[in-house]
Amino acid sequence: MKFVFGFTLFLLTGFTLGNEILNSKEYSSSFNVMDYGAVGDGKVDDSQLGGTLIAPESTSWTDGQVAVWIQFSSVENLILDGGGTIDGQGSIWWQPCMKTSIFGFYFDCNRRPTALHFNNCNGLRLKGLTHLNSPMLHISINACKDVVVSNLHIKAPEDSPNTDGIDIADSSNVQIQDSTIGTGDDCVAINGGSCFINITGVNCGPGHGISVGSLGDGPYDTVEEFHVKNCNFSNTQNGVRIKTFQGMGKLHSYEILQKATAIQVSDVTYSDIQGTSASDRAIDLDCDKVVGCSNIVMNNVQITRSGTGPQIYGSCNNAHGTAINVQPEVPCLS
C-alpha cells in the first residue's frame, strides 16, 4: 500500500494514519491522506514526498500531551520515499532541557513529541527523506517486521537533547543502510525485544554513536543478532556501545536479587575497527559484578590518540573473553 502527500508545504498538529487516533477528543486535526490526492489502488505511485512537512510551533500543542507528531499504525507494506523534508522545529522544545535551575536541576523536558513513528508496519520501506530538528526522537520504529530504511539524512544540532536519529523496539529483520545521521543523541538506538537488526553504510556524527539500549528497565529485555558493518563515526561521544540500567538488586545485599535484576551481556564481537579517541579511556567494558559479561571477542581493533595528550587505555571490569591484535590492550580479555 502506498500513500501520497500531495503538497509542497503543509502544517500538521496531530497527524495519524492507521487504526489509532491520537487523543481524538483533544486533537481534531487528524488527516486522511485520501483527501489530499492518495489513490490507494495499488497501481498509482502514491509514495513520493517531494515537499516539506513543517511541524507546528510548540505553543500550538495542547497541554504538550501528544507523544507523536506523525504516526503510521498497522499499515502493511507501506512505502514512504522521495526527496522531501520533515522539519520538526524542535529548537523551542529543547530550550528548557538546556537550562538548569538555581539548584542545579534540569527543567522538565520530557513532554516532547517524536516526529515520525511507525507501529506494527510490517514490510515498511522508508527511503530518501531528510529529517530535521525533531523535538525528541526523529524516527521511532516499534513492533515492525521486514523493514528497510535507506538513504536518509537526519540532522539536528550536537547539543539538542534526546534527538535520537532512529529508535527501534520490539522489531525484527530491520535494515538501516546508506544514511547520514548527525544529532544530539544516538544515531541509532536498538531497544529491547529487537532481533536481526543490520546497520550498514551509515555515517554517524555528531551524536552519541550507535547504541544497544538502555536495557533492563522492565522485567525482561533481549536484543539478539545485532550487526553494525562499514559505518563511519565522526565527532561522536561513542562508537558502538551497549547500555543497561543498573539492577534494582544493587540496593540489596542479597546476591540472588542482584542476579535476578541484572542484565547479562554475552556473545558480543568487535572486529576490524580502526579509529581515534579524544578520551583517555578508549575502550570501556564495565559489567555487572554478579552476572558479568561473557564471550566478548575483540579482533583487530586499533584505536589511537587523536591530538596530543596522555596515552589512551582500555578499562575492563567483570568481562570475559578474548582479544587478538587489539590496541590499547584490554586487561581482562585474554
Tab-separated table of C-alpha atoms in Angstrom:
chain	number	residue	atom	x	y	z
A	1	MET	CA	0.000	0.000	0.000
A	2	LYS	CA	1.318	3.406	-0.938
A	3	PHE	CA	0.284	6.856	0.182
A	4	VAL	CA	0.913	10.315	-1.164
A	5	PHE	CA	1.410	13.663	0.450
A	6	GLY	CA	0.496	15.950	-2.445
A	7	PHE	CA	1.746	19.309	-1.270
A	8	THR	CA	4.820	21.442	-1.013
A	9	LEU	CA	4.040	22.984	2.365
A	10	PHE	CA	1.738	21.505	4.943
A	11	LEU	CA	1.205	22.098	8.664
A	12	LEU	CA	0.165	19.182	10.857
A	13	THR	CA	-0.728	19.224	14.543
A	14	GLY	CA	-1.513	15.592	15.189
A	15	PHE	CA	-1.437	13.506	12.041
A	16	THR	CA	-2.190	9.808	12.227
A	17	LEU	CA	-2.771	7.043	9.725
A	18	GLY	CA	-3.991	3.575	10.560
A	19	ASN	CA	-6.055	2.122	13.368
A	20	GLU	CA	-5.064	4.511	16.144
A	21	ILE	CA	-6.231	8.089	16.667
A	22	LEU	CA	-4.058	10.262	18.864
A	23	ASN	CA	-6.234	11.763	21.584
A	24	SER	CA	-9.030	12.357	19.109
A	25	LYS	CA	-11.128	14.228	21.642
A	26	GLU	CA	-8.406	16.796	22.108
A	27	TYR	CA	-6.994	16.835	18.592
A	28	SER	CA	-9.409	17.203	15.743
A	29	SER	CA	-6.672	17.825	13.173
A	30	SER	CA	-6.182	14.237	12.008
A	31	PHE	CA	-5.965	13.955	8.249
A	32	ASN	CA	-6.977	11.269	5.799
A	33	VAL	CA	-4.416	11.172	3.007
A	34	MET	CA	-7.149	10.118	0.593
A	35	ASP	CA	-8.449	13.675	0.867
A	36	TYR	CA	-5.097	15.028	-0.333
A	37	GLY	CA	-4.579	13.074	-3.515
A	38	ALA	CA	-3.850	9.489	-2.488
A	39	VAL	CA	-5.423	6.849	-4.707
A	40	GLY	CA	-4.513	3.677	-2.833
A	41	ASP	CA	-5.386	1.324	-5.689
A	42	GLY	CA	-2.053	-0.476	-5.695
A	43	LYS	CA	-1.262	0.868	-9.149
A	44	VAL	CA	-0.709	4.607	-8.761
A	45	ASP	CA	2.565	5.539	-7.055
A	46	ASP	CA	1.260	7.432	-4.033
A	47	SER	CA	4.527	7.270	-2.093
A	48	GLN	CA	6.515	10.349	-3.205
A	49	LEU	CA	7.027	13.077	-0.600
A	50	GLY	CA	8.547	15.965	-2.520
A	51	GLY	CA	7.786	18.954	-0.346
A	52	THR	CA	8.378	19.966	3.252
A	53	LEU	CA	6.320	18.979	6.273
A	54	ILE	CA	6.708	21.650	8.935
A	55	ALA	CA	5.665	20.895	12.488
A	56	PRO	CA	3.521	23.378	14.384
A	57	GLU	CA	5.254	25.549	16.932
A	58	SER	CA	5.375	24.149	20.440
A	59	THR	CA	2.820	26.650	21.739
A	60	SER	CA	0.124	25.179	19.489
A	61	TRP	CA	0.322	21.702	21.047
A	62	THR	CA	-2.500	21.394	23.595
A	63	ASP	CA	-1.022	20.796	27.057
A	64	GLY	CA	2.031	19.223	25.448
A	65	GLN	CA	0.400	15.792	25.726
A	66	VAL	CA	0.920	14.448	22.206
A	67	ALA	CA	3.691	11.851	22.168
A	68	VAL	CA	3.931	11.661	18.368
A	69	TRP	CA	3.615	14.229	15.601
A	70	ILE	CA	3.195	11.892	12.591
A	71	GLN	CA	2.219	8.259	13.111
A	72	PHE	CA	1.576	5.298	10.834
A	73	SER	CA	-0.032	2.335	12.584
A	74	SER	CA	-0.831	-1.150	11.269
A	75	VAL	CA	-0.167	-0.320	7.618
A	76	GLU	CA	1.200	-3.319	5.706
A	77	ASN	CA	3.879	-2.838	3.028
A	78	LEU	CA	3.984	0.913	3.493
A	79	ILE	CA	6.401	2.777	1.196
A	80	LEU	CA	7.385	6.328	2.083
A	81	ASP	CA	10.073	7.911	-0.085
A	82	GLY	CA	11.043	10.945	-2.113
A	83	GLY	CA	13.339	13.919	-1.762
A	84	GLY	CA	11.176	15.812	0.709
A	85	THR	CA	11.858	17.063	4.217
A	86	ILE	CA	10.222	16.552	7.604
A	87	ASP	CA	11.063	19.542	9.810
A	88	GLY	CA	10.192	19.149	13.477
A	89	GLN	CA	11.042	22.730	14.504
A	90	GLY	CA	12.478	21.393	17.710
A	91	SER	CA	14.564	24.307	18.949
A	92	ILE	CA	11.819	25.790	21.130
A	93	TRP	CA	11.206	22.383	22.687
A	94	TRP	CA	14.900	21.909	23.513
A	95	GLN	CA	15.422	25.148	25.393
A	96	PRO	CA	14.009	24.046	28.789
A	97	CYS	CA	16.195	20.931	28.648
A	98	MET	CA	19.337	23.005	28.218
A	99	LYS	CA	18.694	25.241	31.230
A	100	THR	CA	19.312	24.420	34.878
A	101	SER	CA	17.570	25.857	37.878
A	102	ILE	CA	19.379	27.582	40.733
A	103	PHE	CA	19.506	24.192	42.465
A	104	GLY	CA	21.307	22.609	39.534
A	105	PHE	CA	18.402	20.504	38.274
A	106	TYR	CA	17.302	20.459	34.665
A	107	PHE	CA	13.838	21.728	33.883
A	108	ASP	CA	11.219	19.193	32.810
A	109	CYS	CA	11.693	18.476	29.117
A	110	ASN	CA	10.078	15.074	28.700
A	111	ARG	CA	6.810	16.226	27.146
A	112	ARG	CA	8.149	16.419	23.631
A	113	PRO	CA	6.777	14.565	20.606
A	114	THR	CA	8.616	12.098	18.424
A	115	ALA	CA	8.485	13.407	14.868
A	116	LEU	CA	7.731	10.210	12.936
A	117	HIS	CA	6.510	6.934	14.448
A	118	PHE	CA	5.770	3.574	12.827
A	119	ASN	CA	3.850	0.974	14.827
A	120	ASN	CA	3.135	-2.535	13.577
A	121	CYS	CA	4.027	-1.617	9.994
A	122	ASN	CA	5.353	-4.847	8.501
A	123	GLY	CA	7.131	-4.575	5.177
A	124	LEU	CA	7.919	-0.882	5.742
A	125	ARG	CA	10.200	0.876	3.237
A	126	LEU	CA	11.473	4.330	4.211
A	127	LYS	CA	13.834	5.980	1.739
A	128	GLY	CA	15.364	9.235	0.607
A	129	LEU	CA	13.858	11.755	3.035
A	130	THR	CA	15.568	14.466	5.066
A	131	HIS	CA	14.590	14.719	8.739
A	132	LEU	CA	15.418	17.910	10.640
A	133	ASN	CA	15.315	19.103	14.233
A	134	SER	CA	12.816	16.813	15.870
A	135	PRO	CA	11.560	17.915	19.309
A	136	MET	CA	12.671	14.489	20.555
A	137	LEU	CA	13.251	11.270	18.566
A	138	HIS	CA	13.344	11.760	14.812
A	139	ILE	CA	12.138	8.285	13.785
A	140	SER	CA	10.684	5.573	16.014
A	141	ILE	CA	10.023	2.035	14.779
A	142	ASN	CA	8.041	-0.250	17.078
A	143	ALA	CA	6.685	-3.773	16.642
A	144	CYS	CA	7.577	-3.896	12.945
A	145	LYS	CA	8.955	-6.740	10.822
A	146	ASP	CA	10.808	-6.740	7.499
A	147	VAL	CA	11.840	-3.082	7.424
A	148	VAL	CA	14.328	-1.358	5.101
A	149	VAL	CA	15.445	2.188	5.885
A	150	SER	CA	17.854	3.708	3.378
A	151	ASN	CA	19.343	6.917	2.022
A	152	LEU	CA	18.086	9.143	4.822
A	153	HIS	CA	19.587	12.404	6.036
A	154	ILE	CA	18.826	13.114	9.695
A	155	LYS	CA	20.175	16.331	11.189
A	156	ALA	CA	19.926	18.197	14.477
A	157	PRO	CA	22.442	20.276	16.469
A	158	GLU	CA	25.003	18.466	18.577
A	159	ASP	CA	23.586	19.958	21.779
A	160	SER	CA	19.942	19.143	21.042
A	161	PRO	CA	18.745	16.795	23.837
A	162	ASN	CA	17.389	13.282	23.213
A	163	THR	CA	17.108	13.786	19.467
A	164	ASP	CA	17.947	10.197	18.507
A	165	GLY	CA	18.050	9.585	14.787
A	166	ILE	CA	16.323	6.191	14.660
A	167	ASP	CA	14.963	4.227	17.638
A	168	ILE	CA	13.946	0.592	17.182
A	169	ALA	CA	11.997	-1.526	19.692
A	170	ASP	CA	10.266	-4.926	19.603
A	171	SER	CA	11.096	-5.276	15.908
A	172	SER	CA	12.817	-7.867	13.746
A	173	ASN	CA	14.551	-8.083	10.370
A	174	VAL	CA	15.329	-4.386	10.130
A	175	GLN	CA	17.959	-2.990	7.756
A	176	ILE	CA	19.308	0.538	8.054
A	177	GLN	CA	21.689	1.405	5.264
A	178	ASP	CA	23.462	4.144	3.322
A	179	SER	CA	22.305	7.033	5.509
A	180	THR	CA	23.814	10.082	7.220
A	181	ILE	CA	22.763	10.794	10.791
A	182	GLY	CA	24.021	13.621	12.976
A	183	THR	CA	22.062	14.588	16.096
A	184	GLY	CA	22.404	15.359	19.792
A	185	ASP	CA	21.948	11.752	20.903
A	186	ASP	CA	22.230	8.222	19.478
A	187	CYS	CA	22.402	7.982	15.713
A	188	VAL	CA	20.626	4.628	16.058
A	189	ALA	CA	19.338	3.068	19.282
A	190	ILE	CA	18.245	-0.580	19.483
A	191	ASN	CA	15.870	-1.278	22.364
A	192	GLY	CA	14.510	-4.431	23.939
A	193	GLY	CA	12.648	-7.098	22.019
A	194	SER	CA	14.595	-6.492	18.808
A	195	CYS	CA	16.456	-9.092	16.755
A	196	PHE	CA	18.151	-9.444	13.393
A	197	ILE	CA	18.989	-5.774	13.046
A	198	ASN	CA	21.591	-4.858	10.400
A	199	ILE	CA	23.158	-1.398	10.117
A	200	THR	CA	25.394	-0.887	7.083
A	201	GLY	CA	26.997	2.116	5.444
A	202	VAL	CA	25.833	4.703	7.985
A	203	ASN	CA	27.795	7.913	8.556
A	204	CYS	CA	27.195	8.866	12.181
A	205	GLY	CA	28.125	12.163	13.778
A	206	PRO	CA	27.813	14.272	15.696
A	207	GLY	CA	25.948	12.323	18.343
A	208	HIS	CA	26.387	9.508	20.834
A	209	GLY	CA	27.135	6.758	18.333
A	210	ILE	CA	25.168	3.571	17.655
A	211	SER	CA	23.763	2.034	20.827
A	212	VAL	CA	22.012	-1.026	22.167
A	213	GLY	CA	19.721	0.037	24.993
A	214	SER	CA	19.219	1.194	27.526
A	215	LEU	CA	18.064	-2.278	28.572
A	216	GLY	CA	16.716	-3.523	31.872
A	217	ASP	CA	14.070	-1.032	32.976
A	218	GLY	CA	11.474	-3.816	32.770
A	219	PRO	CA	11.358	-7.409	33.994
A	220	TYR	CA	12.898	-8.861	30.831
A	221	ASP	CA	14.829	-7.466	27.873
A	222	THR	CA	16.603	-9.075	24.948
A	223	VAL	CA	18.470	-7.871	21.882
A	224	GLU	CA	19.840	-10.559	19.583
A	225	GLU	CA	21.628	-10.754	16.227
A	226	PHE	CA	22.509	-7.072	16.006
A	227	HIS	CA	25.178	-6.260	13.399
A	228	VAL	CA	26.971	-2.998	12.542
A	229	LYS	CA	29.192	-3.026	9.450
A	230	ASN	CA	31.028	-0.499	7.268
A	231	CYS	CA	29.942	2.512	9.304
A	232	ASN	CA	31.888	5.720	9.977
A	233	PHE	CA	31.785	7.726	13.200
A	234	SER	CA	32.954	11.323	13.312
A	235	ASN	CA	32.829	13.629	16.345
A	236	THR	CA	30.718	11.159	18.323
A	237	GLN	CA	30.700	10.613	22.065
A	238	ASN	CA	30.974	6.858	21.496
A	239	GLY	CA	31.390	4.466	18.634
A	240	VAL	CA	29.281	1.418	19.380
A	241	ARG	CA	28.025	0.790	22.892
A	242	ILE	CA	25.673	-1.348	24.977
A	243	LYS	CA	23.764	0.424	27.750
A	244	THR	CA	21.911	-1.241	30.632
A	245	PHE	CA	20.176	0.027	33.716
A	246	GLN	CA	21.727	-0.965	36.987
A	247	GLY	CA	19.739	-3.778	38.570
A	248	MET	CA	17.463	-2.789	41.408
A	249	GLY	CA	19.056	-5.670	43.269
A	250	LYS	CA	22.083	-3.474	43.807
A	251	LEU	CA	20.034	-1.772	46.506
A	252	HIS	CA	20.014	-5.017	48.468
A	253	SER	CA	22.762	-7.135	49.956
A	254	TYR	CA	21.375	-10.419	48.653
A	255	GLU	CA	23.266	-11.772	45.679
A	256	ILE	CA	20.220	-13.642	44.400
A	257	LEU	CA	18.357	-10.348	43.956
A	258	GLN	CA	21.331	-8.815	42.205
A	259	LYS	CA	21.487	-11.698	39.774
A	260	ALA	CA	17.747	-11.634	39.151
A	261	THR	CA	17.682	-7.977	38.186
A	262	ALA	CA	20.968	-7.564	36.339
A	263	ILE	CA	21.145	-7.688	32.549
A	264	GLN	CA	23.573	-10.269	31.168
A	265	VAL	CA	25.611	-9.290	28.118
A	266	SER	CA	27.162	-12.142	26.135
A	267	ASP	CA	28.362	-13.182	22.678
A	268	VAL	CA	29.494	-9.760	21.505
A	269	THR	CA	32.174	-9.387	18.808
A	270	TYR	CA	34.085	-6.225	17.892
A	271	SER	CA	36.033	-6.816	14.706
A	272	ASP	CA	38.044	-4.720	12.231
A	273	ILE	CA	37.609	-1.368	13.960
A	274	GLN	CA	40.019	1.493	13.346
A	275	GLY	CA	39.780	4.988	14.729
A	276	THR	CA	40.925	7.654	17.144
A	277	SER	CA	39.812	8.662	20.622
A	278	ALA	CA	39.839	12.085	22.244
A	279	SER	CA	39.168	10.428	25.612
A	280	ASP	CA	41.926	8.822	27.644
A	281	ARG	CA	39.731	5.750	28.101
A	282	ALA	CA	39.314	4.496	24.566
A	283	ILE	CA	37.710	1.126	25.374
A	284	ASP	CA	35.422	0.635	28.360
A	285	LEU	CA	33.896	-2.706	29.368
A	286	ASP	CA	32.057	-2.187	32.647
A	287	CYS	CA	29.920	-5.208	33.508
A	288	ASP	CA	27.813	-6.279	36.458
A	289	LYS	CA	29.906	-7.889	39.167
A	290	VAL	CA	27.480	-10.800	39.633
A	291	VAL	CA	26.466	-11.865	36.115
A	292	GLY	CA	29.403	-10.244	34.283
A	293	CYS	CA	29.838	-10.198	30.504
A	294	SER	CA	30.785	-13.420	28.752
A	295	ASN	CA	32.263	-14.408	25.399
A	296	ILE	CA	33.355	-10.890	24.491
A	297	VAL	CA	35.581	-11.101	21.425
A	298	MET	CA	37.792	-8.294	20.137
A	299	ASN	CA	39.684	-8.891	16.929
A	300	ASN	CA	41.793	-6.388	15.003
A	301	VAL	CA	40.706	-3.300	16.928
A	302	GLN	CA	43.136	-0.404	16.568
A	303	ILE	CA	42.428	2.894	18.332
A	304	THR	CA	44.955	5.685	18.679
A	305	ARG	CA	45.022	9.060	20.401
A	306	SER	CA	43.508	11.965	18.493
A	307	GLY	CA	45.672	15.035	19.000
A	308	THR	CA	48.029	15.276	21.928
A	309	GLY	CA	47.555	14.114	25.486
A	310	PRO	CA	48.144	11.160	27.815
A	311	GLN	CA	48.347	7.682	26.430
A	312	ILE	CA	44.938	6.112	25.873
A	313	TYR	CA	43.992	2.903	27.668
A	314	GLY	CA	41.384	0.153	27.867
A	315	SER	CA	39.289	-0.309	31.002
A	316	CYS	CA	37.678	-3.581	31.925
A	317	ASN	CA	35.514	-4.809	34.820
A	318	ASN	CA	33.937	-8.270	35.063
A	319	ALA	CA	34.191	-9.006	31.335
A	320	HIS	CA	35.422	-12.334	29.989
A	321	GLY	CA	36.531	-13.276	26.507
A	322	THR	CA	39.406	-12.954	24.072
A	323	ALA	CA	41.344	-10.170	22.388
A	324	ILE	CA	43.576	-10.547	19.312
A	325	ASN	CA	45.512	-7.646	17.818
A	326	VAL	CA	43.824	-5.010	19.995
A	327	GLN	CA	45.265	-1.605	20.845
A	328	PRO	CA	45.000	-0.329	23.508
A	329	GLU	CA	45.071	-3.583	25.405
A	330	VAL	CA	42.004	-4.639	27.347
A	331	PRO	CA	43.357	-6.187	30.539
A	332	CYS	CA	40.586	-8.661	31.395
A	333	LEU	CA	40.411	-10.254	27.919
A	334	SER	CA	42.908	-12.999	27.226
